[in-house]
Short mmCIF file of C-alpha atoms and ligand atoms in Angstrom, two decimals:
data_model
loop_
_atom_site.label_atom_id
_atom_site.label_comp_id
_atom_site.label_asym_id
_atom_site.label_seq_id
_atom_site.Cartn_x
_atom_site.Cartn_y
_atom_site.Cartn_z
CA UNK B 1162 15.44 -20.57 -5.28
CA UNK B 1163 16.27 -17.47 -3.19
CA UNK B 1164 14.33 -17.29 0.06
CA UNK B 1165 13.80 -14.07 1.95
CA UNK B 1166 11.72 -13.72 5.08
CA UNK B 1167 9.89 -10.48 5.85
CA UNK B 1168 9.87 -10.63 9.61
CA UNK B 1169 7.60 -7.82 10.75
CA UNK B 1170 4.91 -5.28 9.81
CA UNK B 1171 7.21 -2.28 9.23
CA UNK B 1172 8.87 -4.27 6.43
CA UNK B 1173 5.46 -5.33 5.09
CA UNK B 1174 4.64 -1.63 4.66
CA UNK B 1175 7.41 -1.46 2.04
CA UNK B 1176 6.13 -4.38 -0.07
CA UNK B 1177 3.69 -2.43 -2.26
CA UNK B 1178 6.69 -0.42 -3.59
CA UNK B 1179 9.03 -3.42 -3.85
CA UNK B 1180 9.90 -5.17 -7.10
CA UNK B 1181 8.18 -8.55 -6.73
CA UNK B 1182 8.74 -9.68 -10.32
CA UNK B 1183 9.38 -13.41 -10.45
CA UNK B 1184 8.50 -13.65 -6.76
CA UNK B 1185 6.10 -15.99 -5.02
CA UNK B 1186 4.91 -14.69 -1.65
CA UNK B 1187 3.67 -16.99 1.09
CA UNK B 1188 1.84 -15.09 3.82
CA UNK B 1189 1.64 -16.47 7.36
CA UNK B 1190 -0.63 -15.18 10.08
CA UNK B 1191 -0.70 -18.45 11.96
CA UNK B 1192 -2.69 -16.96 14.90
CA UNK B 1193 -5.18 -16.68 13.27
CA UNK B 1194 -6.11 -15.03 9.97
CA UNK B 1195 -4.40 -17.28 7.44
CA UNK B 1196 -5.23 -20.40 9.47
CA UNK B 1197 -8.90 -19.36 9.35
CA UNK B 1198 -8.72 -18.82 5.58
CA UNK B 1199 -7.14 -22.23 4.98
CA UNK B 1200 -9.72 -23.84 7.28
CA UNK B 1201 -12.53 -22.23 5.28
CA UNK B 1202 -11.14 -23.30 1.90
CA UNK B 1203 -10.38 -26.82 3.10
CA UNK B 1204 -13.99 -27.12 4.20
CA UNK B 1205 -15.34 -26.03 0.85
CA UNK B 1206 -15.71 -22.24 1.05
CA UNK B 1207 -15.93 -20.87 -2.49
CA UNK B 1208 -13.68 -17.82 -2.10
CA UNK B 1209 -12.27 -15.41 0.43
CA UNK B 1210 -11.86 -11.67 -0.10
CA UNK B 1211 -9.26 -10.30 2.33
CA UNK B 1212 -9.59 -6.53 2.71
CA UNK B 1213 -7.75 -3.91 4.73
CA UNK B 1214 -10.54 -1.95 6.34
CA UNK B 1215 -14.00 -2.38 7.82
CA UNK B 1216 -15.28 0.17 5.28
CA UNK B 1217 -13.95 -1.89 2.35
CA UNK B 1218 -15.57 -5.00 3.83
CA UNK B 1219 -18.94 -3.27 4.16
CA UNK B 1220 -18.71 -1.90 0.61
CA UNK B 1221 -17.99 -5.39 -0.76
CA UNK B 1222 -20.91 -6.76 1.23
CA UNK B 1223 -23.18 -4.31 -0.63
CA UNK B 1224 -21.89 -5.83 -3.86
CA UNK B 1225 -22.22 -9.41 -2.63
CA UNK B 1226 -25.18 -9.44 -0.21
CA UNK B 1227 -24.94 -13.21 0.29
CA UNK B 1228 -21.33 -13.06 1.45
CA UNK B 1229 -20.37 -13.92 5.02
CA UNK B 1230 -18.69 -10.95 6.76
CA UNK B 1231 -15.85 -12.01 9.02
CA UNK B 1232 -12.86 -10.58 10.83
CA UNK B 1233 -11.68 -8.96 14.00
CA UNK B 1234 -10.37 -5.88 15.71
CA UNK B 1235 -8.41 -6.48 18.93
CA UNK B 1236 -9.25 -10.16 18.46
CA UNK B 1237 -13.01 -9.67 18.72
CA UNK B 1238 -15.77 -9.94 16.14
CA UNK B 1239 -16.53 -6.57 14.55
CA UNK B 1240 -19.95 -5.14 15.43
CA UNK B 1241 -22.51 -6.13 12.81
CA UNK B 1242 -20.29 -8.80 11.26
CA UNK B 1243 -21.49 -12.40 10.96
CA UNK B 1244 -18.41 -14.07 12.42
CA UNK B 1245 -15.09 -13.19 14.03
CA UNK B 1246 -11.66 -14.61 13.23
CA UNK B 1247 -11.76 -17.98 14.99
CA UNK B 1248 -10.80 -20.79 12.60
CA UNK B 1249 -13.49 -22.87 14.29
CA UNK B 1250 -16.11 -20.52 12.85
CA UNK B 1251 -14.70 -21.00 9.34
CA UNK B 1252 -15.38 -24.75 9.23
CA UNK B 1253 -19.05 -24.55 8.27
CA UNK B 1254 -18.99 -22.18 5.32
CA UNK B 1255 -19.02 -24.62 2.39
CA UNK B 1256 -19.96 -22.93 -0.86
CA UNK B 1257 -19.83 -19.46 0.72
CA UNK B 1258 -18.09 -16.29 -0.37
CA UNK B 1259 -16.34 -14.79 2.65
CA UNK B 1260 -15.21 -11.19 3.13
CA UNK B 1261 -12.68 -10.76 5.92
CA UNK B 1262 -10.72 -7.92 7.47
CA UNK B 1263 -8.21 -8.46 10.27
CA UNK B 1264 -5.57 -6.37 12.01
CA UNK B 1265 -2.49 -7.88 10.40
CA UNK B 1266 -3.26 -10.90 8.22
CA UNK B 1267 -5.40 -9.30 5.56
CA UNK B 1268 -3.08 -6.26 5.42
CA UNK B 1269 -0.10 -8.55 4.77
CA UNK B 1270 -1.97 -10.45 2.05
CA UNK B 1271 -2.95 -7.30 0.20
CA UNK B 1272 0.56 -5.84 0.53
CA UNK B 1273 1.80 -8.68 -1.72
CA UNK B 1274 -0.67 -8.25 -4.52
CA UNK B 1275 1.94 -7.22 -7.10
CA UNK B 1276 3.81 -10.50 -6.65
CA UNK B 1277 3.76 -13.08 -9.41
CA UNK B 1278 1.98 -15.47 -7.06
CA UNK B 1279 0.53 -15.11 -3.56
CA UNK B 1280 -0.11 -18.21 -1.44
CA UNK B 1281 -1.82 -18.45 1.93
CA UNK B 1282 0.33 -20.12 4.57
CA UNK B 1283 -0.56 -21.95 7.77
CA UNK B 1284 0.87 -24.82 9.76
CA UNK B 1285 -2.35 -26.63 8.79
CA UNK B 1286 -1.20 -26.95 5.16
CA UNK B 1287 2.57 -26.82 5.65
CA UNK B 1288 3.60 -29.97 3.75
CA UNK B 1289 1.26 -29.15 0.87
CA UNK B 1290 2.81 -25.69 0.62
CA UNK B 1291 6.31 -27.14 0.60
CA UNK B 1292 5.34 -29.60 -2.15
CA UNK B 1293 3.78 -26.80 -4.17
CA UNK B 1294 6.86 -24.59 -3.81
CA UNK B 1295 9.22 -27.45 -4.65
CA UNK B 1296 7.18 -28.20 -7.78
CA UNK B 1297 6.77 -24.61 -8.95
CA UNK B 1298 10.31 -23.66 -7.91
CA UNK B 1299 9.98 -19.86 -8.08
CA UNK B 1300 13.16 -17.87 -8.63
CA UNK B 1301 12.39 -15.79 -5.53
CA UNK B 1302 10.34 -16.84 -2.55
CA UNK B 1303 9.33 -14.16 -0.04
CA UNK B 1304 7.83 -15.52 3.15
CA UNK B 1305 5.77 -12.85 4.86
CA UNK B 1306 5.29 -12.93 8.64
CA UNK B 1307 2.15 -10.88 9.26
CA UNK B 1308 2.98 -10.22 12.92
CA UNK B 1309 0.91 -8.62 15.65
CA UNK B 1310 0.11 -4.93 15.45
CA UNK B 1311 3.57 -3.46 14.61
CA UNK B 1312 5.64 -6.36 15.96
CA UNK B 1313 7.03 -9.68 14.89
CA UNK B 1314 5.04 -12.77 15.97
CA UNK B 1315 6.92 -15.92 16.96
CA UNK B 1316 4.40 -18.31 15.38
CA UNK B 1317 4.78 -16.69 11.96
CA UNK B 1318 8.58 -16.83 12.15
CA UNK B 1319 8.36 -20.53 13.12
CA UNK B 1320 6.24 -21.27 10.08
CA UNK B 1321 8.66 -19.34 7.84
CA UNK B 1322 11.56 -21.30 9.32
CA UNK B 1323 9.73 -24.58 8.74
CA UNK B 1324 9.44 -23.77 5.03
CA UNK B 1325 13.18 -22.97 4.91
CA UNK B 1326 13.96 -26.27 6.66
CA UNK B 1327 11.84 -28.29 4.27
CA UNK B 1328 13.24 -26.74 1.08
CA UNK B 1329 16.91 -27.70 1.11
CA UNK B 1330 19.35 -26.42 -1.49
CA UNK B 1331 17.96 -22.91 -1.49
CA UNK B 1332 19.80 -19.61 -0.96
CA UNK B 1333 18.72 -18.10 2.34
CA UNK B 1334 18.84 -14.41 3.23
CA UNK B 1335 19.98 -13.51 6.75
CA UNK B 1336 16.36 -13.16 7.88
CA UNK B 1337 15.59 -16.61 6.45
CA UNK B 1338 18.56 -18.02 8.40
CA UNK B 1339 17.18 -16.43 11.57
CA UNK B 1340 13.76 -17.99 10.94
CA UNK B 1341 15.36 -21.38 10.26
CA UNK B 1342 17.30 -21.23 13.53
CA UNK B 1343 14.17 -20.30 15.49
CA UNK B 1344 12.28 -23.19 13.89
CA UNK B 1345 15.08 -25.64 14.72
CA UNK B 1346 14.95 -24.56 18.33
CA UNK B 1347 11.20 -25.22 18.64
CA UNK B 1348 10.50 -27.92 16.06
CA UNK B 1349 10.02 -30.68 18.63
CA UNK B 1350 7.12 -28.83 20.25
CA UNK B 1351 5.45 -26.37 17.90
CA UNK B 1352 2.13 -26.44 19.85
CA UNK B 1353 4.08 -25.56 23.02
CA UNK B 1354 5.83 -22.68 21.23
CA UNK B 1355 2.49 -21.37 19.97
CA UNK B 1356 1.02 -21.54 23.47
CA UNK B 1357 4.04 -19.68 24.89
CA UNK B 1358 3.96 -16.94 22.24
CA UNK B 1359 2.48 -13.54 23.00
CA UNK B 1360 -0.51 -14.23 20.74
CA UNK B 1361 -0.97 -17.71 22.15
CA UNK B 1362 -1.10 -16.30 25.66
CA UNK B 1363 -3.45 -13.47 24.69
CA UNK B 1364 -5.83 -15.88 22.97
CA UNK B 1365 -5.69 -18.24 25.92
CA UNK B 1366 -6.42 -15.39 28.36
CA UNK B 1367 -9.44 -14.55 26.20
CA UNK B 1368 -10.74 -18.15 26.48
CA UNK B 1369 -9.60 -19.05 22.96
CA UNK B 1370 -7.32 -22.00 23.75
CA UNK B 1371 -9.13 -24.11 21.18
CA UNK B 1372 -8.15 -21.66 18.44
CA UNK B 1373 -4.48 -22.00 19.40
CA UNK B 1374 -4.77 -25.79 19.44
CA UNK B 1375 -6.45 -25.76 16.05
CA UNK B 1376 -3.85 -23.50 14.44
CA UNK B 1377 -0.98 -25.54 15.93
CA UNK B 1378 -1.95 -28.65 13.96
CA UNK B 1379 0.64 -29.33 11.30
CA UNK B 1380 -0.12 -30.57 7.78
CA UNK B 1381 -3.65 -31.79 8.38
CA UNK B 1382 -4.83 -30.68 4.94
CA UNK B 1383 -3.52 -30.39 1.40
CA UNK B 1384 -5.26 -27.15 0.57
CA UNK B 1385 -3.38 -24.49 -1.34
CA UNK B 1386 -5.00 -21.06 -1.17
CA UNK B 1387 -3.94 -18.63 -3.85
CA UNK B 1388 -4.84 -14.93 -4.09
CA UNK B 1389 -5.45 -13.45 -7.52
CA UNK B 1390 -6.85 -9.96 -8.03
CA UNK B 1391 -7.62 -9.80 -4.32
CA UNK B 1392 -9.61 -13.03 -4.19
CA UNK B 1393 -8.37 -16.23 -2.56
CA UNK B 1394 -9.50 -19.55 -3.96
CA UNK B 1395 -8.36 -23.11 -3.55
CA UNK B 1396 -5.81 -23.87 -6.21
CA UNK B 1397 -5.39 -27.56 -5.39
CA UNK B 1398 -6.76 -29.79 -2.68
CA UNK B 1399 -6.31 -33.50 -2.46
CA UNK B 1400 -8.21 -34.00 0.75
CA UNK B 1401 -10.47 -32.22 3.19
CA UNK B 1402 -9.73 -31.28 6.75
CA UNK B 1403 -10.85 -32.68 10.06
CA UNK B 1404 -13.75 -30.66 11.46
C1 MLT M 176 -4.63 -10.55 12.64
O1 MLT M 176 -4.86 -10.52 11.43
O2 MLT M 176 -4.04 -9.61 13.22
C2 MLT M 176 -5.01 -11.72 13.50
O3 MLT M 176 -5.26 -12.83 12.84
C3 MLT M 176 -5.51 -11.42 14.85
C4 MLT M 176 -6.39 -12.50 15.47
O4 MLT M 176 -7.59 -12.50 15.26
O5 MLT M 176 -5.90 -13.38 16.17
#
């Protein structure tokens, strides 16, 4: 397996034109979009539609009037939407169809849609992801770090490095080696690293410490979220998640 890590949004912009044949993409927006999606699926949400813009979200809502509208801009709930982007809000949506648009996470997910397979990554489901990747053994694995606005986000790079660490015997690109080194440096205290990151501090300053704590939990569920034709569903789940 060849592992490449896409470290930041300017590289994500190039993905729609990239050749992703034979490639599995795992998308991480640890704080908070992909953690919220995994939380929703682990708690029984039926499906999640990640979209790029508020307009697309509103158009989909017309098509699916019962759907829950979620997402954020500048971290806050979008006017008129049902919920924001806190993973804590995504715990009580069993059976629901969710439409979400966020600044980076949903953009990164949709940028990968030509890949053979697109999986949703979080620390919450880390071991399950590793087991899934080891079993499916794709020829190429691209780990996508969704970042913050136009910049790299430490928490996403840590998660990418954790995957590299847990899949030995793979061929790492230089960016994957960087992610692995960053993970090794912080692996003893991932929650501390998340708190110290730019996003962790911004969320904390906004009174959202509990979101950071939630997203920092490692391997508390076995949920695999897979996106097909723009819709994320649970592809395998052995257990639920603590609520
Ligand atoms: C994003 O997609 O940019 C984020 O998840 C931002 C956030 O709500 O923390």
